Protein backbone atom coordinates (compact mmCIF):
# COMPACT_ATOMS: atom_id res chain seq x y z
CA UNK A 1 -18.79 11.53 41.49
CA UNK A 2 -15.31 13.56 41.99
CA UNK A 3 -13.25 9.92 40.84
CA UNK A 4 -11.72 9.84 37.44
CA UNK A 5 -13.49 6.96 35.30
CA UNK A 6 -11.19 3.70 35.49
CA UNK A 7 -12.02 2.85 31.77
CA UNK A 8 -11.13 5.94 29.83
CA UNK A 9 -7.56 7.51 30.03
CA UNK A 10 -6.91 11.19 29.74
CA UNK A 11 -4.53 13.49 27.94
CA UNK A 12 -1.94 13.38 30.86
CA UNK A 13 -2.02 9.82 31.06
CA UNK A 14 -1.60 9.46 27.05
CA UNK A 15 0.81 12.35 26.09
CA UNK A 16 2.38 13.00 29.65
CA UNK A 17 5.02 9.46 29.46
CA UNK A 18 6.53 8.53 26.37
CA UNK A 19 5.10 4.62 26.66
CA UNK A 20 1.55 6.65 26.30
CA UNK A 21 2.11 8.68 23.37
CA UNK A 22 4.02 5.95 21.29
CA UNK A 23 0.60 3.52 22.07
CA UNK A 24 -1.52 6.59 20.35
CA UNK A 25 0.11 6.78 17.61
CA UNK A 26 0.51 3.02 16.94
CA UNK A 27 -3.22 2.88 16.91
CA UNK A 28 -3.10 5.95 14.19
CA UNK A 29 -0.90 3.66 12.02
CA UNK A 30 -3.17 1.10 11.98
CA UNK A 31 -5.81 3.43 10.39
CA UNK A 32 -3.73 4.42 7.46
CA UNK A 33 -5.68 4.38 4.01
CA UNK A 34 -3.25 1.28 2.35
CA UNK A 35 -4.21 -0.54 -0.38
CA UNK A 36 -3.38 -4.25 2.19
CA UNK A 37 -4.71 -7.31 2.83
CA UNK A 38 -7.63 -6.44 4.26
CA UNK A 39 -8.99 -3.31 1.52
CA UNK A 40 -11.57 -4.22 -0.62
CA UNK A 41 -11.97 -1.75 -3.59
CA UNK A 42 -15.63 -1.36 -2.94
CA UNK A 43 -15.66 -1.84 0.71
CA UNK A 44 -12.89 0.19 1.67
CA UNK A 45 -10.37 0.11 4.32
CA UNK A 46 -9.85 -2.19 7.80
CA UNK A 47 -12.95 -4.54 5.82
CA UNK A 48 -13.68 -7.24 8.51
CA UNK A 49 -14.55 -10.37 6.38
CA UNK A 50 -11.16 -11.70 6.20
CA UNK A 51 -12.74 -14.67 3.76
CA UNK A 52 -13.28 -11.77 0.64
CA UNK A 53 -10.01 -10.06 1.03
CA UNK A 54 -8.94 -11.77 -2.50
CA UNK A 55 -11.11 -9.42 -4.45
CA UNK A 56 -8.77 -7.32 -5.16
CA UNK A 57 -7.45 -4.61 -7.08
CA UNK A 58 -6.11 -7.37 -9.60
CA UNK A 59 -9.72 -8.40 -9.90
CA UNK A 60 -10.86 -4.62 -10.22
CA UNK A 61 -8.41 -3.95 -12.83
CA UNK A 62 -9.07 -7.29 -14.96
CA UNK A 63 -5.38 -8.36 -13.99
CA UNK A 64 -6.68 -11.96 -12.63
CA UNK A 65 -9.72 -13.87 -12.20
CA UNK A 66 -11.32 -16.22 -10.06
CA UNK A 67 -13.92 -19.23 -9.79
CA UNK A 68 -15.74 -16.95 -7.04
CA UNK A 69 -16.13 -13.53 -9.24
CA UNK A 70 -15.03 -12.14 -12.60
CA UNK A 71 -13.93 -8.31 -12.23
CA UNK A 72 -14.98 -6.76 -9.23
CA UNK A 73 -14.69 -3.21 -7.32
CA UNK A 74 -16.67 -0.93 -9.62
CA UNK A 75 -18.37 1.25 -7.40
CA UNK A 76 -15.82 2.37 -4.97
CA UNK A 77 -16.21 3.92 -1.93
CA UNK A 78 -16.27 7.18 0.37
CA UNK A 79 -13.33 8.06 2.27
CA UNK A 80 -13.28 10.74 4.68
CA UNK A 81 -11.28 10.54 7.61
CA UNK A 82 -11.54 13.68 9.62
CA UNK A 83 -11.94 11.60 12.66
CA UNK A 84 -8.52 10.07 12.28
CA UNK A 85 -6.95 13.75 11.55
CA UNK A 86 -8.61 15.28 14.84
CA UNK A 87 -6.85 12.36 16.47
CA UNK A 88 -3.32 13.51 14.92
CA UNK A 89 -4.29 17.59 15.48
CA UNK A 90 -4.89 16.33 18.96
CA UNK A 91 -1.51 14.97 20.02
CA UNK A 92 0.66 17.54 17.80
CA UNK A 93 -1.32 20.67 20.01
CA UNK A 94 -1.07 18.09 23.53
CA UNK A 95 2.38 16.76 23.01
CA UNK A 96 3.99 20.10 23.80
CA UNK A 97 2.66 20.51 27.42
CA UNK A 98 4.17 17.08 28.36
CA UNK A 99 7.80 17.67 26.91
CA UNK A 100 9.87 17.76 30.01
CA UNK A 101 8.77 14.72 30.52
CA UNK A 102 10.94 12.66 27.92
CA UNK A 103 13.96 12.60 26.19
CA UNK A 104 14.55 14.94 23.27
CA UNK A 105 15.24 11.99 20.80
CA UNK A 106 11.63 10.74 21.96
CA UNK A 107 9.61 13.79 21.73
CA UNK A 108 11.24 14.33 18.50
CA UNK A 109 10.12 11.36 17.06
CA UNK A 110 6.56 11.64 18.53
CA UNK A 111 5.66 14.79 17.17
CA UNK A 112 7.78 13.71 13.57
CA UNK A 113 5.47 10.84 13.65
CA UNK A 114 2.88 13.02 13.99
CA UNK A 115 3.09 14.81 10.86
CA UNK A 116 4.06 12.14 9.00
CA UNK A 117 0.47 10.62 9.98
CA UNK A 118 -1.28 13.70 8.73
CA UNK A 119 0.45 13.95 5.79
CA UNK A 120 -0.56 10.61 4.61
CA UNK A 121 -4.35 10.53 5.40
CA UNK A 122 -3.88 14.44 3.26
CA UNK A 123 -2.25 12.32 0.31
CA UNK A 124 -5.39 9.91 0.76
CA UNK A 125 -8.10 12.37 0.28
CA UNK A 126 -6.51 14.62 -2.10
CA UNK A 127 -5.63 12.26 -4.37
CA UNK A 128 -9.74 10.79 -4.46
CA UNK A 129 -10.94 14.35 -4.13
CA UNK A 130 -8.66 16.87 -5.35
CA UNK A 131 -8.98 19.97 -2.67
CA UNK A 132 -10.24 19.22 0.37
CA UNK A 133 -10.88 21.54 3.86
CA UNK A 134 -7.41 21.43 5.47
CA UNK A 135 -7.73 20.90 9.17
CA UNK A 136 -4.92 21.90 11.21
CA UNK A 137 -6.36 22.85 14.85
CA UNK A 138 -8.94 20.47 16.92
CA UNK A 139 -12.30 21.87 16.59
CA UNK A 140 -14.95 22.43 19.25
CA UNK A 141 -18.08 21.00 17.91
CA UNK A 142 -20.13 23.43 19.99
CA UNK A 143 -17.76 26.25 18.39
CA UNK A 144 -18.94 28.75 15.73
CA UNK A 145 -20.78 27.07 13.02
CA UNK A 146 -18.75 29.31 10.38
CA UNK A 147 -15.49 28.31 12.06
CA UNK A 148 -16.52 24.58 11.49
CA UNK A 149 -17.22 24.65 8.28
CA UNK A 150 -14.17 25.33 6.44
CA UNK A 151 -13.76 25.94 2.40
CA UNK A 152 -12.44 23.60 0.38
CA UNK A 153 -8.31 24.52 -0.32
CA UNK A 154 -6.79 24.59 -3.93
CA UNK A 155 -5.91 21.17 -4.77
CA UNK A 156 -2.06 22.58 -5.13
CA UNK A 157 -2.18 24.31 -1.43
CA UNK A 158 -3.44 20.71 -0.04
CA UNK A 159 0.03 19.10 -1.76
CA UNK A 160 1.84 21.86 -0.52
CA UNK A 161 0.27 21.57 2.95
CA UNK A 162 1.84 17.94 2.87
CA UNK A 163 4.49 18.92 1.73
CA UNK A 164 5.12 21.27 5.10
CA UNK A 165 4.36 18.21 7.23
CA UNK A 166 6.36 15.62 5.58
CA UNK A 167 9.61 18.62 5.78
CA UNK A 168 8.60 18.57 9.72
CA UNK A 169 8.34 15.15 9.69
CA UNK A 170 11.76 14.73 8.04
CA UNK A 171 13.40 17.45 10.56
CA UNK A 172 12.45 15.75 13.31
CA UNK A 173 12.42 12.14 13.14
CA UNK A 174 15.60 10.15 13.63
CA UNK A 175 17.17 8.23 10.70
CA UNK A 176 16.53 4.53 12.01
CA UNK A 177 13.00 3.62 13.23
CA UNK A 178 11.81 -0.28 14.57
CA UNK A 179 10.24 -1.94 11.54
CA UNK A 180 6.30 -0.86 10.85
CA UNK A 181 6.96 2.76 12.20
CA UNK A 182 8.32 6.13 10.25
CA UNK A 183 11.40 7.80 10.42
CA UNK A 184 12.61 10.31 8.50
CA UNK A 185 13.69 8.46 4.91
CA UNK A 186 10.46 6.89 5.10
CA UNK A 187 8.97 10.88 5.09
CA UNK A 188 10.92 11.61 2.22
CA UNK A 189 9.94 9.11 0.13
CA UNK A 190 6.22 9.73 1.02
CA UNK A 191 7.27 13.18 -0.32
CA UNK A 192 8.52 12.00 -3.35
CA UNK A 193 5.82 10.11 -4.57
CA UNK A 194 3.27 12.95 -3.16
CA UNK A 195 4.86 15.64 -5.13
CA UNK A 196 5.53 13.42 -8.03
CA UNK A 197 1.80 13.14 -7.93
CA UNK A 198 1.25 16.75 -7.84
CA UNK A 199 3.60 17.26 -10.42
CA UNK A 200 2.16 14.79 -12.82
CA UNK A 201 -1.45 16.57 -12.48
CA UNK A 202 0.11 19.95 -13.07
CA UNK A 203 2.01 18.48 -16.39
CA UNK A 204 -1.25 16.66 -17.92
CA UNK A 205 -3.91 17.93 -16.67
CA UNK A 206 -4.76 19.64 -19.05
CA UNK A 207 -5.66 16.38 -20.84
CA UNK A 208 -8.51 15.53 -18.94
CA UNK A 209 -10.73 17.88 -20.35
CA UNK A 210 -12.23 19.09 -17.09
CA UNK A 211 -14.06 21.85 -16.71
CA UNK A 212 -16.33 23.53 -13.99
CA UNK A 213 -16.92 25.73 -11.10
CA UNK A 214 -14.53 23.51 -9.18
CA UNK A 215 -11.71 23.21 -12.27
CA UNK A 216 -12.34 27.45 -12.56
CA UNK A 217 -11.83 27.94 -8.85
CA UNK A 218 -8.47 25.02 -8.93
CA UNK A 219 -10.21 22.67 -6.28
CA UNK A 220 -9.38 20.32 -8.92
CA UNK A 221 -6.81 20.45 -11.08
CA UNK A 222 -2.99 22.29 -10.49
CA UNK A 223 -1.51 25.33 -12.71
CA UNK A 224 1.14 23.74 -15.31
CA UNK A 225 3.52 26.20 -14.52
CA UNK A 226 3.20 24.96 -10.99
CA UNK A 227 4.77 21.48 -12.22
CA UNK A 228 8.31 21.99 -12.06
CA UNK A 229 8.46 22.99 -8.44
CA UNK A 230 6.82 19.90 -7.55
CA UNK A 231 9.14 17.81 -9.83
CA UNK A 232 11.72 19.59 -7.65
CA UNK A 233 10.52 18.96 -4.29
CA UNK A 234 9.81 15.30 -5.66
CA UNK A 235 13.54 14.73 -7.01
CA UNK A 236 15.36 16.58 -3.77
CA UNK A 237 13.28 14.11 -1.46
CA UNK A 238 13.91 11.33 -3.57
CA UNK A 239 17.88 11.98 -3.42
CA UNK A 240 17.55 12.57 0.35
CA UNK A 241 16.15 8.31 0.45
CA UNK A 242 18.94 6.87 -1.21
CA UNK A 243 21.43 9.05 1.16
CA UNK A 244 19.31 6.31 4.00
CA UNK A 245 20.06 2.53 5.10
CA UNK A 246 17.70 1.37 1.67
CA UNK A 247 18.69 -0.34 -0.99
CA UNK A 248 17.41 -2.59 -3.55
CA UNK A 249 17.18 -6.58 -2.92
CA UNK A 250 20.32 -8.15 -4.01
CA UNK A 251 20.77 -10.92 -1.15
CA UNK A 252 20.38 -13.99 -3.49
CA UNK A 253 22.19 -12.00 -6.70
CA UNK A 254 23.24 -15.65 -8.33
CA UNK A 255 19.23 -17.12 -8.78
CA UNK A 256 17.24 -14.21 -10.19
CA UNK A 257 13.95 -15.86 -9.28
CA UNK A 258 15.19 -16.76 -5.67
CA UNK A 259 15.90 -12.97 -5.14
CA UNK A 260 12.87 -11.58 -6.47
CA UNK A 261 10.70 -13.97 -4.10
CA UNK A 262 12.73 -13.68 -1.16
CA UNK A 263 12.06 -9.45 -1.69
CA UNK A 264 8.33 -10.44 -0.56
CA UNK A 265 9.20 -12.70 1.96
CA UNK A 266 12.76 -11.39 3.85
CA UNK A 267 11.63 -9.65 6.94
CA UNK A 268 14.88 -8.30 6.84
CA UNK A 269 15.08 -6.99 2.91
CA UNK A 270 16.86 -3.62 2.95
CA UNK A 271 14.23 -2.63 0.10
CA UNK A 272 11.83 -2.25 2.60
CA UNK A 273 10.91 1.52 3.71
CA UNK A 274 7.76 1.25 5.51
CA UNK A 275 6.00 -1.93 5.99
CA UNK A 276 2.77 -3.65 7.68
CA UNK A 277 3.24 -6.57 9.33
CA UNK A 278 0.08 -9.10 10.03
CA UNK A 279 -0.36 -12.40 12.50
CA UNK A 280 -2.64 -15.62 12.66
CA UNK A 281 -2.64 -15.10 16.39
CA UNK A 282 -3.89 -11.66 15.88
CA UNK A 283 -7.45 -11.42 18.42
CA UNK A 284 -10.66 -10.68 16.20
CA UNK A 285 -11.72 -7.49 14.37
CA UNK A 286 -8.14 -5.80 15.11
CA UNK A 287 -7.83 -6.15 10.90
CA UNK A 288 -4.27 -7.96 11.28
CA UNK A 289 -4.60 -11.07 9.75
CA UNK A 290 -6.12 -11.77 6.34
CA UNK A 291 -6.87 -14.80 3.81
CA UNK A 292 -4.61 -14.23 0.83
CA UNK A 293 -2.77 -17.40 1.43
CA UNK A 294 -5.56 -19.66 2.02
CA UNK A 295 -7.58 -17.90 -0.90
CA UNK A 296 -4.81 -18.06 -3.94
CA UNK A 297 -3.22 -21.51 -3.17
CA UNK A 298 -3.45 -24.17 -5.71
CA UNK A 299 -6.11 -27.11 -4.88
CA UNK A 300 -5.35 -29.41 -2.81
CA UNK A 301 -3.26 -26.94 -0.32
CA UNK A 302 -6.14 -24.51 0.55
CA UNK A 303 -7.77 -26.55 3.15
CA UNK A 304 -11.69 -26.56 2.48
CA UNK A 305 -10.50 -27.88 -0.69
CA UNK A 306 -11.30 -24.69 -3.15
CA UNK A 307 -9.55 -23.88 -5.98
CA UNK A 308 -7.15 -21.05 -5.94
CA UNK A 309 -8.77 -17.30 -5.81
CA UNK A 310 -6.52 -16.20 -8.31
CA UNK A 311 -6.34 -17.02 -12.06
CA UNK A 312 -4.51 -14.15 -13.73
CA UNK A 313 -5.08 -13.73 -17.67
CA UNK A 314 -2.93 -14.58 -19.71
CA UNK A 315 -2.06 -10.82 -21.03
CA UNK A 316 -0.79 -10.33 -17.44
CA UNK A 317 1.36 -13.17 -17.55
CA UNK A 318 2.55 -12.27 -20.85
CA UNK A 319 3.25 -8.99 -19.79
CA UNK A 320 7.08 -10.54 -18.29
CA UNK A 321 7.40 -12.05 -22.22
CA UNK A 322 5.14 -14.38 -24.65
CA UNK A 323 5.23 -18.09 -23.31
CA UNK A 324 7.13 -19.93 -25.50
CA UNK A 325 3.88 -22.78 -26.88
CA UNK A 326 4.32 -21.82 -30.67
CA UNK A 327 7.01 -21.72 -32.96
CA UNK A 328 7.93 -19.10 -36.04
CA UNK A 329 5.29 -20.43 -38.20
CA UNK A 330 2.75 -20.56 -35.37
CA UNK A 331 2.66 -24.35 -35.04
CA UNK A 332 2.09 -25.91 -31.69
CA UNK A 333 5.43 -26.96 -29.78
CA UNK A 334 5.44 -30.60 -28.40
CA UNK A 335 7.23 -30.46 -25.10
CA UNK A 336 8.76 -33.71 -23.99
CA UNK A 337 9.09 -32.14 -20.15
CA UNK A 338 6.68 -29.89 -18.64
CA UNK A 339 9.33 -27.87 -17.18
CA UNK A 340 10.93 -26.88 -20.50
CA UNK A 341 7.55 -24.25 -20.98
CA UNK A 342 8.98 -22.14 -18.30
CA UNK A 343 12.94 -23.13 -17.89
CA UNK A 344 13.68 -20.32 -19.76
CA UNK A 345 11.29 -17.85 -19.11
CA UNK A 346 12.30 -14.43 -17.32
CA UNK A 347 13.47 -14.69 -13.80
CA UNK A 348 10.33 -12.20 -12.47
CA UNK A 349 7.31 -14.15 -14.59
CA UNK A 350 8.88 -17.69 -12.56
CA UNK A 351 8.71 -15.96 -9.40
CA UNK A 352 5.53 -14.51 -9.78
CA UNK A 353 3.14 -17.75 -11.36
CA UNK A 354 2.55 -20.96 -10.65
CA UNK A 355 3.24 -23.18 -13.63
CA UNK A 356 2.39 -26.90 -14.08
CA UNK A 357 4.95 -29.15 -12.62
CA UNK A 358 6.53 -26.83 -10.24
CA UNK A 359 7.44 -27.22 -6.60
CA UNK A 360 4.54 -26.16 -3.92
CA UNK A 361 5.67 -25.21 -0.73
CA UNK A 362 3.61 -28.99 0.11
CA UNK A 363 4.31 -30.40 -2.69
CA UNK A 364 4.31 -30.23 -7.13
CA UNK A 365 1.12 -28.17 -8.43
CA UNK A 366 -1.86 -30.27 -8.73
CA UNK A 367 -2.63 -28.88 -11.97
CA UNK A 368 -1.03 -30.56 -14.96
CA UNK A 369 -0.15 -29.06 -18.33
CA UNK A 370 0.98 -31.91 -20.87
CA UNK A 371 2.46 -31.73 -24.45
CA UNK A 372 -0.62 -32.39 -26.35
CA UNK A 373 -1.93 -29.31 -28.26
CA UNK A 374 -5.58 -29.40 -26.10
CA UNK A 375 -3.95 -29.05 -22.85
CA UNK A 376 -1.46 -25.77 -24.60
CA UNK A 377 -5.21 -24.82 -26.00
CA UNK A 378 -6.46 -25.28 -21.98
CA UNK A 379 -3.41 -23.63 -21.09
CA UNK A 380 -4.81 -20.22 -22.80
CA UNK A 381 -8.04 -20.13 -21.55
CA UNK A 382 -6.96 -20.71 -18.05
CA UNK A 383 -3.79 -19.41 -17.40
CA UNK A 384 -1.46 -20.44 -14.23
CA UNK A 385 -2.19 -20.30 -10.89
CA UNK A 386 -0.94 -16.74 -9.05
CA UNK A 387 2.46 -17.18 -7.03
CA UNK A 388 0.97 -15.62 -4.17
CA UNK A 389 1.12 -18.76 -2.84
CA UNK A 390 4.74 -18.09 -1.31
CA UNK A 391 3.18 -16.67 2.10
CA UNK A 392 2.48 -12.60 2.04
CA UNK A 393 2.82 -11.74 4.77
CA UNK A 394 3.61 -7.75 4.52
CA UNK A 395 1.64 -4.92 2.32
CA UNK A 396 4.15 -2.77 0.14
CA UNK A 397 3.79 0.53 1.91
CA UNK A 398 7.30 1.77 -0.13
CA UNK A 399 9.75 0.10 -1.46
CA UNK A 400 13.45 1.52 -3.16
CA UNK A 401 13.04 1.45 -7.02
CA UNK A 402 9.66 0.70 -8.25
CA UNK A 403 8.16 2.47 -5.17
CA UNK A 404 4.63 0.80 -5.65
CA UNK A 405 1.08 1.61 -3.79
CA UNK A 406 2.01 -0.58 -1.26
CA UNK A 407 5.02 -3.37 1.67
């Protein structure tokens, strides 16, 4: 009964080598609340049926549609990972006892990891919840129940609390990191968008017309006069990521649409800040594969012989620029060549849909858009089929620029 249990390992063999702690926190990145290929906006995070991934945000926001569903995601879901951010609070107070045993570089970037973990599942809930209980120490569930049940903090202390972490983060983490992992420009520009956030509520809150016990005591909602600092902290961090080894996408500068494709698809894009990689050959349930290929290609490509997933309207499309199928007086155009509808069209709207006649990665698009006016008339009410055929295969964590939810 005096043996050590074979199956489970302990603190000393997590934390006390620098191969255990680094295999931690790679299974704390794979918990992070991303918006990927496998999040479903009523199902939440890490969903496991690979085959409904395509109902998407897109879908949720009326963006696209699909033969399978019309808009979807209006319920949402709970999110409340206190589990995860015991795990974090775990190795940052554990870590310290094991420090002789690495390299300073190491434990550096161990414990910067560290924060910049807790900071982001903090950005998660305050953003769905406004202020939230902020957990710093690993509780003893057999503790004090009034030490386990902690108040609610201000909305603006939570964003500052992240704040704190993503400055530790950025002290201690090295400049370069291996691709899928944090270093210390990625912490910055989770600090820019984070305080940008906080910012923005401060500025316009007062638009929402919210009022309340919880608006009265500021669990939701941030002082306006509060903005500016935040603005601050949000422009400083910003400056510190362009001072870093990012850059925007230029490799293919001479074919517009070429280099806006290749941004999604170069695994060695220097846009790239913090990305999630996925893999076919991934085992079961591990949440690293997903079906957004299969799902939004074109009939005849998608292999069980479906039609694509993904059908966006045609305000999205138009979005880039109105399609050129009407002239000044609002008379049908007769196209000789099917190409000429899009030859001209803006280098971003190419990249990103499918149009009739073009070039598959197996071959032309099986769907065919003539000159007559009832195919332009077809054309309308069901617009081209989504680009994402061109093989995701990352989740836009951060990216130079734009800086989206999500590579």
């Amino acid at each position: 009964m005096d043996l050590d249990p074979l199956g489970v390992l302990g603190e000393d063999a997590l934390f006390g080598n620098e191969a255990g702690a680094r295999k931690y926190v790679a299974g704390m990145y794979s918990y992070l609340p991303i918006e990927d290929f496998v999040y479903h906006p009523e199902r939440g995070f890490r969903w496991d049926n690979y085959w409904q991934n395509s109902e998407t945000l897109a879908a949720m926001s009326g963006e696209m549609t699909g033969q399978f569903w019309g808009v979807a995601g209006a319920q949402g879901f709970g999110y409340w990972p206190y589990d995860r951010i015991r795990n974090v609070n775990t190795l940052i107070a554990g870590l310290p006892k094991y420090k002789t045993n690495y390299t300073e570089p190491g434990y550096k970037q161990i414990l910067g990891e560290a924060y910049f973990l807790r900071a982001f599942y903090y950005f998660a809930l305050v953003k769905r919840y406004g202020g939230i209980p902020i957990i710093t120490e690993v509780q003893d569930p057999t503790g004090d129940k009034e030490q386990l049940q902690v108040k609610r903090s201000k909305e603006s202390e939570v964003y500052r609390f992240i704040y704190q972490d993503l400055q530790q983060a950025m002290t201690l983490m090295a400049a370069t990191s291996e691709r899928g992992r944090a270093n210390k420009y990625v912490a910055a520009a989770l600090c820019s968008r984070a305080m940008l956030y906080a910012g923005s509520i401060a500025k316009y809150s007062g638009y929402s017309n919210l009022a309340g016990d919880a608006t009265e005591k500021e669990l939701v909602g941030i002082k306006k006069e509060e903005a500016e600092w935040f603005f601050k902290q949000a422009y400083d961090a910003a400056t510190l990521v362009l001072t870093g080894p990012y850059s925007l996408y230029n490799k293919n500068a001479q074919d517009k649409e070429l280099n806006y494709v290749n941004l999604f698809l170069d695994l060695d894009s220097p846009e790239d800040i913090l990305i999630k990689e996925y893999s076919l050959t991934a085992p079961h349930n591990n949440r690293l594969k997903h079906s957004y290929d299969a799902t939004h290609l074109p009939n005849p490509t998608f292999s069980s012989d479906n039609e694509s997933a993904a059908y966006p309207v045609l305000n999205m499309v138009e979005l880039f620029g109105e399609l050129p199928i009407t002239d000044a007086t609002g008379k049908p155009i007769r196209y000789s060549d099917r190409k000429q509808l899009y030859s001209e069209l803006e280098p971003r709207q190419r990249a990103t849909f499918y149009f009739s006649g073009m070039e598959l990665r197996e071959g032309p698009s099986a769907v065919l858009l003539t000159s007559s006016v009832d195919s332009i008339k077809l054309f309308r009410e069901r617009p081209p089929m989504h680009r994402w055929a061109r093989e995701p295969q990352r989740s836009t964590a951060s990216q130079t620029g734009s800086l989206p939810a999500q590579k």
